[in-house]
PDB file of C-alpha atoms in Angstrom:
ATOM      1  CA  MET A   1     -14.483 -76.153  49.328  1.00  0.00           C
ATOM      2  CA  THR A   2     -13.324 -79.763  49.445  1.00  0.00           C
ATOM      3  CA  GLY A   3     -10.170 -80.880  51.223  1.00  0.00           C
ATOM      4  CA  ALA A   4      -8.527 -81.558  47.859  1.00  0.00           C
ATOM      5  CA  GLU A   5      -9.337 -78.023  46.658  1.00  0.00           C
ATOM      6  CA  SER A   6      -7.914 -76.543  49.857  1.00  0.00           C
ATOM      7  CA  ARG A   7      -4.679 -78.539  49.495  1.00  0.00           C
ATOM      8  CA  THR A   8      -4.395 -77.531  45.834  1.00  0.00           C
ATOM      9  CA  GLU A   9      -4.801 -73.841  46.642  1.00  0.00           C
ATOM     10  CA  SER A  10      -2.442 -73.981  49.649  1.00  0.00           C
ATOM     11  CA  GLY A  11       0.144 -75.789  47.540  1.00  0.00           C
ATOM     12  CA  ALA A  12      -0.238 -73.294  44.706  1.00  0.00           C
ATOM     13  CA  LEU A  13       0.244 -70.385  47.102  1.00  0.00           C
ATOM     14  CA  GLY A  14       3.432 -71.885  48.508  1.00  0.00           C
ATOM     15  CA  ARG A  15       4.879 -72.580  45.071  1.00  0.00           C
ATOM     16  CA  LEU A  16       3.953 -69.119  43.850  1.00  0.00           C
ATOM     17  CA  GLY A  17       5.889 -67.466  46.662  1.00  0.00           C
ATOM     18  CA  PHE A  18       3.312 -65.423  48.574  1.00  0.00           C
ATOM     19  CA  ARG A  19       4.741 -64.548  51.995  1.00  0.00           C
ATOM     20  CA  PRO A  20       3.728 -62.404  54.996  1.00  0.00           C
ATOM     21  CA  GLY A  21       4.417 -58.710  54.569  1.00  0.00           C
ATOM     22  CA  GLN A  22       4.264 -58.643  50.781  1.00  0.00           C
ATOM     23  CA  VAL A  23       2.326 -55.937  48.992  1.00  0.00           C
ATOM     24  CA  VAL A  24       0.186 -57.463  46.223  1.00  0.00           C
ATOM     25  CA  ILE A  25      -1.744 -55.532  43.581  1.00  0.00           C
ATOM     26  CA  GLU A  26      -4.632 -57.104  41.702  1.00  0.00           C
ATOM     27  CA  TYR A  27      -5.544 -56.455  38.077  1.00  0.00           C
ATOM     28  CA  GLY A  28      -8.443 -57.876  36.090  1.00  0.00           C
ATOM     29  CA  TYR A  29     -10.822 -58.393  39.004  1.00  0.00           C
ATOM     30  CA  ASP A  30     -14.367 -59.235  37.901  1.00  0.00           C
ATOM     31  CA  ASP A  31     -17.304 -61.230  39.234  1.00  0.00           C
ATOM     32  CA  ASP A  32     -15.885 -64.508  37.861  1.00  0.00           C
ATOM     33  CA  VAL A  33     -12.654 -64.608  39.907  1.00  0.00           C
ATOM     34  CA  ASP A  34     -11.980 -67.265  42.538  1.00  0.00           C
ATOM     35  CA  GLU A  35     -12.771 -65.440  45.787  1.00  0.00           C
ATOM     36  CA  THR A  36     -11.319 -68.223  47.923  1.00  0.00           C
ATOM     37  CA  PHE A  37      -7.957 -67.927  46.174  1.00  0.00           C
ATOM     38  CA  ARG A  38      -7.995 -64.141  46.660  1.00  0.00           C
ATOM     39  CA  GLU A  39      -8.722 -64.599  50.371  1.00  0.00           C
ATOM     40  CA  GLN A  40      -5.902 -67.129  50.672  1.00  0.00           C
ATOM     41  CA  VAL A  41      -3.464 -64.673  49.081  1.00  0.00           C
ATOM     42  CA  GLU A  42      -4.565 -62.044  51.607  1.00  0.00           C
ATOM     43  CA  ASP A  43      -4.125 -64.559  54.432  1.00  0.00           C
ATOM     44  CA  ALA A  44      -0.683 -65.610  53.165  1.00  0.00           C
ATOM     45  CA  THR A  45       0.523 -62.004  52.902  1.00  0.00           C
ATOM     46  CA  ALA A  46      -1.322 -60.815  56.023  1.00  0.00           C
ATOM     47  CA  SER A  47      -2.573 -57.782  54.110  1.00  0.00           C
ATOM     48  CA  PRO A  48      -5.397 -56.840  51.744  1.00  0.00           C
ATOM     49  CA  LEU A  49      -4.911 -56.862  47.991  1.00  0.00           C
ATOM     50  CA  GLU A  50      -4.303 -53.433  46.511  1.00  0.00           C
ATOM     51  CA  ASP A  51      -6.556 -52.387  43.651  1.00  0.00           C
ATOM     52  CA  GLU A  52      -5.616 -50.945  40.264  1.00  0.00           C
ATOM     53  CA  ASP A  53      -5.503 -47.388  41.672  1.00  0.00           C
ATOM     54  CA  PHE A  54      -2.529 -48.197  43.934  1.00  0.00           C
ATOM     55  CA  ASP A  55       0.514 -46.264  42.718  1.00  0.00           C
ATOM     56  CA  GLY A  56       3.315 -47.738  44.833  1.00  0.00           C
ATOM     57  CA  VAL A  57       5.814 -50.489  44.139  1.00  0.00           C
ATOM     58  CA  VAL A  58       4.647 -54.038  44.891  1.00  0.00           C
ATOM     59  CA  ASP A  59       6.180 -57.431  45.637  1.00  0.00           C
ATOM     60  CA  ALA A  60       3.680 -59.360  43.529  1.00  0.00           C
ATOM     61  CA  VAL A  61       0.932 -58.872  40.974  1.00  0.00           C
ATOM     62  CA  LEU A  62      -2.229 -60.961  40.855  1.00  0.00           C
ATOM     63  CA  LEU A  63      -3.389 -60.733  37.215  1.00  0.00           C
ATOM     64  CA  TRP A  64      -6.718 -62.280  36.190  1.00  0.00           C
ATOM     65  CA  TRP A  65      -6.683 -62.460  32.400  1.00  0.00           C
ATOM     66  CA  ARG A  66      -9.236 -63.892  29.978  1.00  0.00           C
ATOM     67  CA  ASP A  67      -9.282 -64.338  26.210  1.00  0.00           C
ATOM     68  CA  GLY A  68     -10.777 -61.114  24.893  1.00  0.00           C
ATOM     69  CA  ASP A  69      -9.349 -58.882  27.658  1.00  0.00           C
ATOM     70  CA  GLY A  70      -7.060 -57.088  25.212  1.00  0.00           C
ATOM     71  CA  ASP A  71      -3.336 -57.559  24.684  1.00  0.00           C
ATOM     72  CA  LEU A  72      -1.715 -59.809  27.290  1.00  0.00           C
ATOM     73  CA  GLY A  73       1.760 -58.516  26.461  1.00  0.00           C
ATOM     74  CA  ASP A  74       0.678 -54.933  27.173  1.00  0.00           C
ATOM     75  CA  ASP A  75      -0.910 -55.946  30.472  1.00  0.00           C
ATOM     76  CA  LEU A  76       2.214 -57.874  31.468  1.00  0.00           C
ATOM     77  CA  MET A  77       4.367 -54.825  30.709  1.00  0.00           C
ATOM     78  CA  ASP A  78       2.094 -52.689  32.892  1.00  0.00           C
ATOM     79  CA  ALA A  79       2.378 -55.273  35.666  1.00  0.00           C
ATOM     80  CA  ILE A  80       6.175 -55.438  35.401  1.00  0.00           C
ATOM     81  CA  ALA A  81       6.346 -51.653  35.808  1.00  0.00           C
ATOM     82  CA  THR A  82       4.820 -51.930  39.299  1.00  0.00           C
ATOM     83  CA  LEU A  83       7.121 -54.724  40.549  1.00  0.00           C
ATOM     84  CA  GLU A  84       9.945 -54.424  43.040  1.00  0.00           C
ATOM     85  CA  ASP A  85      13.180 -56.146  41.957  1.00  0.00           C
ATOM     86  CA  GLY A  86      12.714 -59.871  42.517  1.00  0.00           C
ATOM     87  CA  GLY A  87       8.922 -59.604  42.397  1.00  0.00           C
ATOM     88  CA  PHE A  88       6.632 -61.909  40.469  1.00  0.00           C
ATOM     89  CA  ILE A  89       3.346 -62.019  38.610  1.00  0.00           C
ATOM     90  CA  ALA A  90       0.726 -64.636  39.432  1.00  0.00           C
ATOM     91  CA  LEU A  91      -1.108 -64.943  36.113  1.00  0.00           C
ATOM     92  CA  LEU A  92      -4.541 -66.517  36.431  1.00  0.00           C
ATOM     93  CA  THR A  93      -6.296 -67.612  33.254  1.00  0.00           C
ATOM     94  CA  PRO A  94      -9.567 -69.526  32.808  1.00  0.00           C
ATOM     95  CA  GLY A  95      -9.357 -73.307  33.067  1.00  0.00           C
ATOM     96  CA  THR A  96     -10.367 -75.988  30.622  1.00  0.00           C
ATOM     97  CA  GLY A  97     -13.941 -75.824  29.413  1.00  0.00           C
ATOM     98  CA  ARG A  98     -14.413 -72.079  29.684  1.00  0.00           C
ATOM     99  CA  LEU A  99     -15.119 -70.166  26.493  1.00  0.00           C
ATOM    100  CA  ASP A 100     -12.696 -67.389  27.500  1.00  0.00           C
ATOM    101  CA  ARG A 101      -9.806 -69.800  28.017  1.00  0.00           C
ATOM    102  CA  VAL A 102      -6.420 -68.455  26.932  1.00  0.00           C
ATOM    103  CA  PRO A 103      -4.352 -70.781  24.726  1.00  0.00           C
ATOM    104  CA  ALA A 104      -1.055 -71.755  26.361  1.00  0.00           C
ATOM    105  CA  ALA A 105       0.796 -70.630  23.229  1.00  0.00           C
ATOM    106  CA  ASP A 106      -0.625 -67.105  23.660  1.00  0.00           C
ATOM    107  CA  VAL A 107       0.667 -66.946  27.233  1.00  0.00           C
ATOM    108  CA  GLN A 108       4.088 -68.233  26.165  1.00  0.00           C
ATOM    109  CA  ASP A 109       4.320 -65.806  23.229  1.00  0.00           C
ATOM    110  CA  SER A 110       3.423 -62.862  25.485  1.00  0.00           C
ATOM    111  CA  CYS A 111       5.941 -63.941  28.123  1.00  0.00           C
ATOM    112  CA  ASN A 112       8.674 -64.266  25.507  1.00  0.00           C
ATOM    113  CA  ALA A 113       7.859 -60.851  24.074  1.00  0.00           C
ATOM    114  CA  VAL A 114       8.233 -59.084  27.446  1.00  0.00           C
ATOM    115  CA  GLY A 115      11.114 -61.133  28.861  1.00  0.00           C
ATOM    116  CA  LEU A 116       9.274 -63.298  31.385  1.00  0.00           C
ATOM    117  CA  THR A 117       9.614 -66.974  32.224  1.00  0.00           C
ATOM    118  CA  SER A 118       6.604 -68.971  33.408  1.00  0.00           C
ATOM    119  CA  THR A 119       6.090 -72.035  35.549  1.00  0.00           C
ATOM    120  CA  ALA A 120       3.701 -74.823  34.641  1.00  0.00           C
ATOM    121  CA  ALA A 121       0.041 -73.936  35.089  1.00  0.00           C
ATOM    122  CA  GLN A 122      -1.591 -75.232  38.265  1.00  0.00           C
ATOM    123  CA  PRO A 123      -5.339 -75.496  38.848  1.00  0.00           C
ATOM    124  CA  VAL A 124      -6.957 -73.195  41.390  1.00  0.00           C
ATOM    125  CA  GLY A 125      -9.963 -74.381  43.358  1.00  0.00           C
ATOM    126  CA  ALA A 126     -12.336 -76.459  41.265  1.00  0.00           C
ATOM    127  CA  GLY A 127     -10.318 -75.809  38.116  1.00  0.00           C
ATOM    128  CA  GLU A 128     -12.199 -72.727  36.943  1.00  0.00           C
ATOM    129  CA  TRP A 129      -8.804 -70.971  36.869  1.00  0.00           C
ATOM    130  CA  VAL A 130      -5.181 -71.954  36.446  1.00  0.00           C
ATOM    131  CA  VAL A 131      -2.244 -69.991  37.830  1.00  0.00           C
ATOM    132  CA  GLN A 132       1.338 -69.551  36.638  1.00  0.00           C
ATOM    133  CA  ARG A 133       4.214 -67.720  38.321  1.00  0.00           C
ATOM    134  CA  LEU A 134       5.914 -65.313  35.919  1.00  0.00           C
ATOM    135  CA  VAL A 135       9.359 -63.898  36.657  1.00  0.00           C
ATOM    136  CA  GLY A 136      11.937 -61.881  34.757  1.00  0.00           C
ATOM    137  CA  ARG A 137      14.656 -63.762  32.964  1.00  0.00           C
ATOM    138  CA  ARG A 138      18.065 -63.740  34.576  1.00  0.00           C
TER     139      ARG A 138
END
């Protein structure tokens, strides 16, 4: 990883709101995810990521989502159901140039449909993924 990639990922983690002691569940894990970003989330929270079988309440959701994965709105609703009040979803979608890239309008439409607000997308690592923080509307 280059110094620029490390700074980008560290900055993204800080802006997303990962903090020590948080419980984070991960959905959509596959062999194409950014392992360095996952490790940095674990380092920032000082705990391992929980997998999809975890049935407790969480502080944050790490959701890897690609075009063709199904219905984003449904997956966001499932993620919301696991969140503690004040929690957030870190939505990771493929970056520019990938065939499974998710159009920004699709993300916005899904967020609107389930009552979430999103931040601007930030690149993760070498740009294979972008991340957005999603929170409930106030």
